[in-house]
Coordinates of C-alpha atoms in Angstrom, one line a residue:
M1037 CA -6.6 6.7 -20.4
Q1038 CA -9.4 6.6 -17.8
Q1039 CA -11.7 3.2 -17.9
Q1040 CA -15.3 3.1 -17.3
G1041 CA -15.4 0.7 -14.2
S1042 CA -15.2 2.4 -10.8
L1043 CA -14.3 1.7 -6.9
V1044 CA -16.0 3.6 -4.4
C1045 CA -15.1 1.9 -0.5
V1046 CA -17.8 3.2 1.8
G1047 CA -17.4 3.0 5.5
T1048 CA -20.8 1.7 7.2
G1049 CA -20.0 3.1 10.8
M1050 CA -19.9 0.8 13.8
T1051 CA -23.7 0.7 14.6
L1052 CA -26.2 -1.0 12.5
G1053 CA -28.2 1.7 10.6
S1054 CA -27.1 4.8 12.8
H1055 CA -23.6 5.5 11.2
I1056 CA -23.6 5.3 7.9
S1057 CA -23.4 8.3 5.9
P1058 CA -26.2 9.4 3.1
L1059 CA -23.7 9.6 0.5
S1060 CA -22.2 6.2 1.3
R1061 CA -25.2 4.6 1.4
S1062 CA -26.1 6.2 -2.2
Y1063 CA -23.1 4.6 -3.8
I1064 CA -24.1 1.4 -2.3
E1065 CA -27.7 1.8 -3.9
Q1066 CA -26.5 2.8 -7.4
A1067 CA -23.9 0.3 -7.5
D1068 CA -23.4 -2.5 -9.8
V1069 CA -21.7 -4.8 -7.5
V1070 CA -21.1 -4.4 -3.7
F1071 CA -19.0 -6.1 -1.5
L1072 CA -19.6 -6.7 2.2
L1073 CA -16.7 -6.7 5.0
V1074 CA -18.8 -6.2 8.1
A1075 CA -19.1 -7.1 11.8
D1076 CA -22.1 -9.7 11.8
G1077 CA -24.6 -11.2 10.0
I1078 CA -27.6 -8.7 10.7
T1079 CA -25.7 -6.1 9.1
E1080 CA -25.3 -8.2 6.2
Q1081 CA -28.9 -8.4 5.9
W1082 CA -29.4 -4.8 6.4
L1083 CA -26.9 -3.9 3.6
Q1084 CA -28.6 -6.4 1.2
Q1085 CA -31.7 -4.8 0.9
M1086 CA -30.0 -2.0 -0.4
N1087 CA -28.5 -3.9 -3.7
A1088 CA -29.6 -6.4 -6.0
D1089 CA -26.2 -8.0 -6.2
V1090 CA -24.3 -7.8 -2.4
R1091 CA -21.4 -10.4 -2.2
S1092 CA -20.0 -11.1 1.3
L1093 CA -16.0 -10.8 1.4
Q1094 CA -16.3 -13.4 5.2
P1095 CA -15.7 -16.7 3.1
Y1096 CA -12.6 -15.5 2.0
Y1097 CA -11.2 -15.9 5.5
Q1098 CA -9.8 -19.7 6.3
T1099 CA -9.0 -20.9 9.7
G1100 CA -5.3 -21.3 10.0
V1101 CA -4.6 -19.3 6.8
S1102 CA -2.3 -15.9 7.0
R1103 CA -5.1 -13.4 7.1
M1104 CA -2.8 -11.5 4.5
L1105 CA -3.5 -14.3 2.0
S1106 CA -7.5 -13.5 2.6
Y1107 CA -6.9 -9.8 1.8
Q1108 CA -5.1 -10.3 -0.9
Q1109 CA -8.2 -12.8 -2.2
M1110 CA -10.2 -10.3 -1.7
V1111 CA -8.8 -7.3 -3.2
A1112 CA -8.5 -9.8 -6.4
A1113 CA -12.5 -10.4 -6.3
M1114 CA -13.0 -6.7 -6.3
L1115 CA -10.9 -5.8 -9.1
A1116 CA -12.2 -8.3 -11.2
E1117 CA -15.6 -6.9 -11.4
V1118 CA -14.0 -3.4 -12.0
Q1119 CA -12.1 -4.6 -14.7
L1120 CA -15.3 -5.7 -16.0
N1121 CA -16.2 -2.2 -16.6
K1122 CA -18.8 -2.2 -13.5
K1123 CA -19.6 0.3 -10.5
V1124 CA -18.0 -1.6 -7.5
V1125 CA -18.7 -0.6 -4.1
G1126 CA -17.0 -2.0 -1.2
A1127 CA -18.6 -1.4 2.0
F1128 CA -16.7 -2.1 5.4
Y1129 CA -17.8 -1.6 8.9
G1130 CA -16.5 1.3 10.8
H1131 CA -13.8 3.6 8.8
P1132 CA -13.0 2.1 5.8
G1133 CA -9.4 3.7 5.8
V1134 CA -8.9 2.4 9.5
F1135 CA -6.9 -0.9 10.1
A1136 CA -8.5 -1.9 6.7
W1137 CA -5.7 -3.2 4.6
V1138 CA -8.3 -4.3 1.5
P1139 CA -9.6 -1.0 1.0
H1140 CA -6.7 0.9 0.6
N1141 CA -4.8 -1.7 -2.0
A1142 CA -8.2 -2.5 -3.7
I1143 CA -8.5 1.6 -4.7
A1144 CA -4.6 1.6 -5.3
Q1145 CA -4.8 -1.1 -7.3
A1146 CA -7.8 0.4 -9.5
K1147 CA -6.1 3.7 -10.0
A1148 CA -3.1 2.1 -11.5
E1149 CA -4.8 0.5 -13.8
G1150 CA -6.6 3.7 -14.7
F1151 CA -10.0 3.3 -13.0
A1152 CA -11.4 6.0 -10.9
A1153 CA -11.4 4.9 -7.1
H1154 CA -11.8 7.2 -3.9
M1155 CA -13.0 6.2 -0.3
E1156 CA -15.7 7.6 1.6
P1157 CA -15.2 7.9 5.4
G1158 CA -17.2 6.3 8.1
I1159 CA -17.6 6.9 11.6
S1160 CA -14.7 4.4 13.5
A1161 CA -13.9 2.6 16.8
E1162 CA -12.1 5.3 17.9
D1163 CA -14.9 8.0 17.3
C1164 CA -17.1 5.6 19.6
L1165 CA -14.6 5.3 21.9
I1166 CA -13.8 8.9 22.1
A1167 CA -17.7 9.6 22.7
D1168 CA -18.1 6.6 25.1
L1169 CA -15.2 7.1 27.1
G1170 CA -15.3 10.7 27.1
I1171 CA -11.9 11.2 26.2
D1172 CA -10.6 14.5 24.5
P1173 CA -7.3 13.9 22.6
G1174 CA -6.6 17.6 22.8
T1175 CA -6.8 17.6 26.3
Y1176 CA -3.4 15.7 26.8
G1177 CA -2.5 14.0 23.5
C1178 CA -3.2 10.6 22.3
Q1179 CA -1.1 7.9 21.0
H1180 CA -2.4 5.1 18.7
F1181 CA -0.5 1.7 17.9
E1182 CA -1.4 -1.8 16.5
T1183 CA -0.9 -3.8 19.4
S1184 CA 1.4 -6.6 17.6
Q1185 CA 3.6 -3.9 15.9
F1186 CA 3.7 -1.9 19.1
M1187 CA 5.8 -5.1 20.4
F1188 CA 7.5 -6.0 17.7
Y1189 CA 9.0 -2.3 17.1
K1190 CA 10.5 -0.3 20.1
R1191 CA 8.3 3.0 20.1
T1192 CA 8.6 6.1 21.9
I1193 CA 5.8 6.3 24.6
D1194 CA 4.6 9.5 26.5
P1195 CA 2.9 8.0 29.8
A1196 CA 1.6 11.7 30.0
A1197 CA -0.7 11.1 27.0
Y1198 CA -3.1 8.7 26.5
L1199 CA -2.1 5.3 25.2
I1200 CA -4.3 3.0 23.0
L1201 CA -3.4 -0.4 21.6
W1202 CA -5.6 -1.6 18.9
Q1203 CA -6.5 -5.4 18.4
V1204 CA -5.1 -6.5 21.6
G1205 CA -6.7 -9.8 21.3
V1206 CA -3.9 -10.7 18.9
A1207 CA -1.1 -9.5 20.6
G1208 CA 2.2 -10.4 19.6
D1209 CA 0.8 -13.1 16.4
R1210 CA 3.2 -13.0 13.6
S1211 CA 1.7 -15.3 11.5
L1212 CA -1.3 -13.0 10.8
A1213 CA -3.5 -16.3 11.2
K1214 CA -4.9 -16.6 15.2
R1215 CA -8.3 -15.2 15.9
S1216 CA -6.4 -14.7 19.5
T1217 CA -3.5 -15.0 21.5
D1218 CA -3.0 -16.3 25.3
G1219 CA -1.7 -15.2 28.5
R1220 CA 1.8 -15.8 27.5
Y1221 CA 2.0 -13.1 24.7
R1222 CA 0.1 -10.8 26.5
Q1223 CA 2.8 -11.7 29.7
L1224 CA 5.4 -10.0 26.9
L1225 CA 3.1 -7.1 25.9
I1226 CA 3.1 -6.2 29.9
E1227 CA 6.5 -6.4 30.3
V1228 CA 7.0 -3.7 27.4
L1229 CA 4.1 -1.8 29.2
A1230 CA 6.1 -2.0 32.6
E1231 CA 9.0 0.0 31.3
H1232 CA 6.3 3.0 31.1
Y1233 CA 3.8 2.1 33.6
P1234 CA 3.5 0.6 37.1
L1235 CA 1.7 -2.9 37.1
S1236 CA -0.9 -1.6 39.3
H1237 CA -1.9 1.3 37.0
Q1238 CA -5.3 1.5 35.4
V1239 CA -6.3 0.5 32.0
I1240 CA -9.8 0.1 30.1
L1241 CA -10.7 -2.7 27.8
Y1242 CA -13.3 -1.3 25.2
E1243 CA -15.7 -2.6 22.6
A1244 CA -17.7 -0.6 20.4
V1245 CA -21.2 -1.8 19.9
T1246 CA -22.4 -3.0 16.5
L1247 CA -26.1 -3.1 17.6
P1248 CA -28.4 -0.3 19.0
I1249 CA -29.6 -2.2 21.4
Q1250 CA -26.3 -3.4 22.7
Q1251 CA -23.8 -1.3 25.5
P1252 CA -20.1 -0.6 24.9
R1253 CA -17.9 -2.5 26.6
I1254 CA -15.5 -0.6 29.6
T1255 CA -13.8 -2.9 31.9
Q1256 CA -11.3 -1.3 34.3
L1257 CA -8.5 -3.5 35.7
A1258 CA -4.8 -3.0 36.9
L1259 CA -2.4 -3.3 34.1
A1260 CA -1.3 -7.0 35.6
E1261 CA -4.9 -8.0 35.3
L1262 CA -4.5 -7.8 31.5
V1263 CA -2.9 -11.5 31.4
S1264 CA -5.7 -13.2 32.4
A1265 CA -8.7 -10.8 30.5
E1266 CA -11.0 -12.0 28.5
L1267 CA -10.4 -10.2 25.1
D1268 CA -12.2 -10.4 21.4
P1269 CA -10.6 -9.8 18.3
K1270 CA -11.8 -6.7 18.6
T1271 CA -10.9 -6.0 21.9
T1272 CA -8.9 -2.1 22.5
L1273 CA -6.5 -1.2 25.1
V1274 CA -7.0 2.2 26.7
I1275 CA -4.3 3.3 28.9
P1276 CA -5.1 6.7 30.6
P1277 CA -2.1 9.2 31.1
A1278 CA 0.5 7.8 34.2
S1279 CA 2.2 11.0 34.4
K1280 CA 2.0 14.7 34.4
M1281 CA 3.0 16.8 31.4
I1282 CA 6.5 18.4 32.0
V1283 CA 6.7 22.3 31.1
N1284 CA 9.2 22.9 28.6
Q1285 CA 10.3 26.1 30.4
A1286 CA 12.9 27.1 27.4
I1287 CA 10.3 27.5 24.9
L1288 CA 7.6 29.2 27.2
D1289 CA 10.6 31.7 27.7
K1290 CA 11.2 32.4 24.4
L1291 CA 7.5 32.7 23.6
A1292 CA 7.2 35.4 26.5
A1293 CA 10.0 37.3 24.8
L1294 CA 7.9 37.1 21.2
Q1295 CA 5.0 38.1 22.7
A1296 CA 6.6 41.1 24.8
D1297 CA 8.2 42.0 21.1
D1298 CA 4.5 42.1 19.8
Q1299 CA 3.5 44.5 22.7
N1300 CA 6.1 46.7 21.8
N1301 CA 5.5 46.9 18.0
E1302 CA 2.0 47.5 18.7
S1303 CA 2.6 50.3 21.2
C1304 CA 5.1 52.0 18.5

């Protein structure tokens, strides 16, 4: 049986005011309760103008406490209002489905309890990165990993494609309680990457803007220099291709044979 309460998780985009969709804004304006998790206080103030009951999720973060516990508390807070049969909106910076544990799990729990719940997309840091760096994922291909996960597990890497590592500022953190890790952790990341890239390979540190007056961070440096680079929790590491794509001649020959068959059939 469908319950009366509902949950919609929307994306506010990365840059204040310019990235939110009309539909997401409408959900915020019409909600009974809006929960916010955005990048800065200015964006919070801007969103507070759209609804009379706006609540920040930032206070659930606690120094030295696993972010997973904070995330669980955020989900519980949102679901408590849904269970009171209210129209609840969770407004998250960027895209609510990208590197966002809370929206996915809140929606899943709401649906399991019989409430209507869905997600509305937003412009993500990936979208901004593609525009700011002029990268077309279709040219060489593109691989995306969360940095710590990339370190914890053995992954198959193609150095002929772009490699994008998210949340490099907390590389190697297994506690989920740190806001940053130091050069010792980054050196281990470099060791993993050095299996595929020379230490002199030029990489990019990228940060999208959150305010229209800002400029994106685009810092080029050698891979070896990553150990002492200044990083923020929102910094992304972009590694351009280091080798050329290898032609799969066997498949090309089979495709040529298929094309020849097609031409013969058309001429009959």
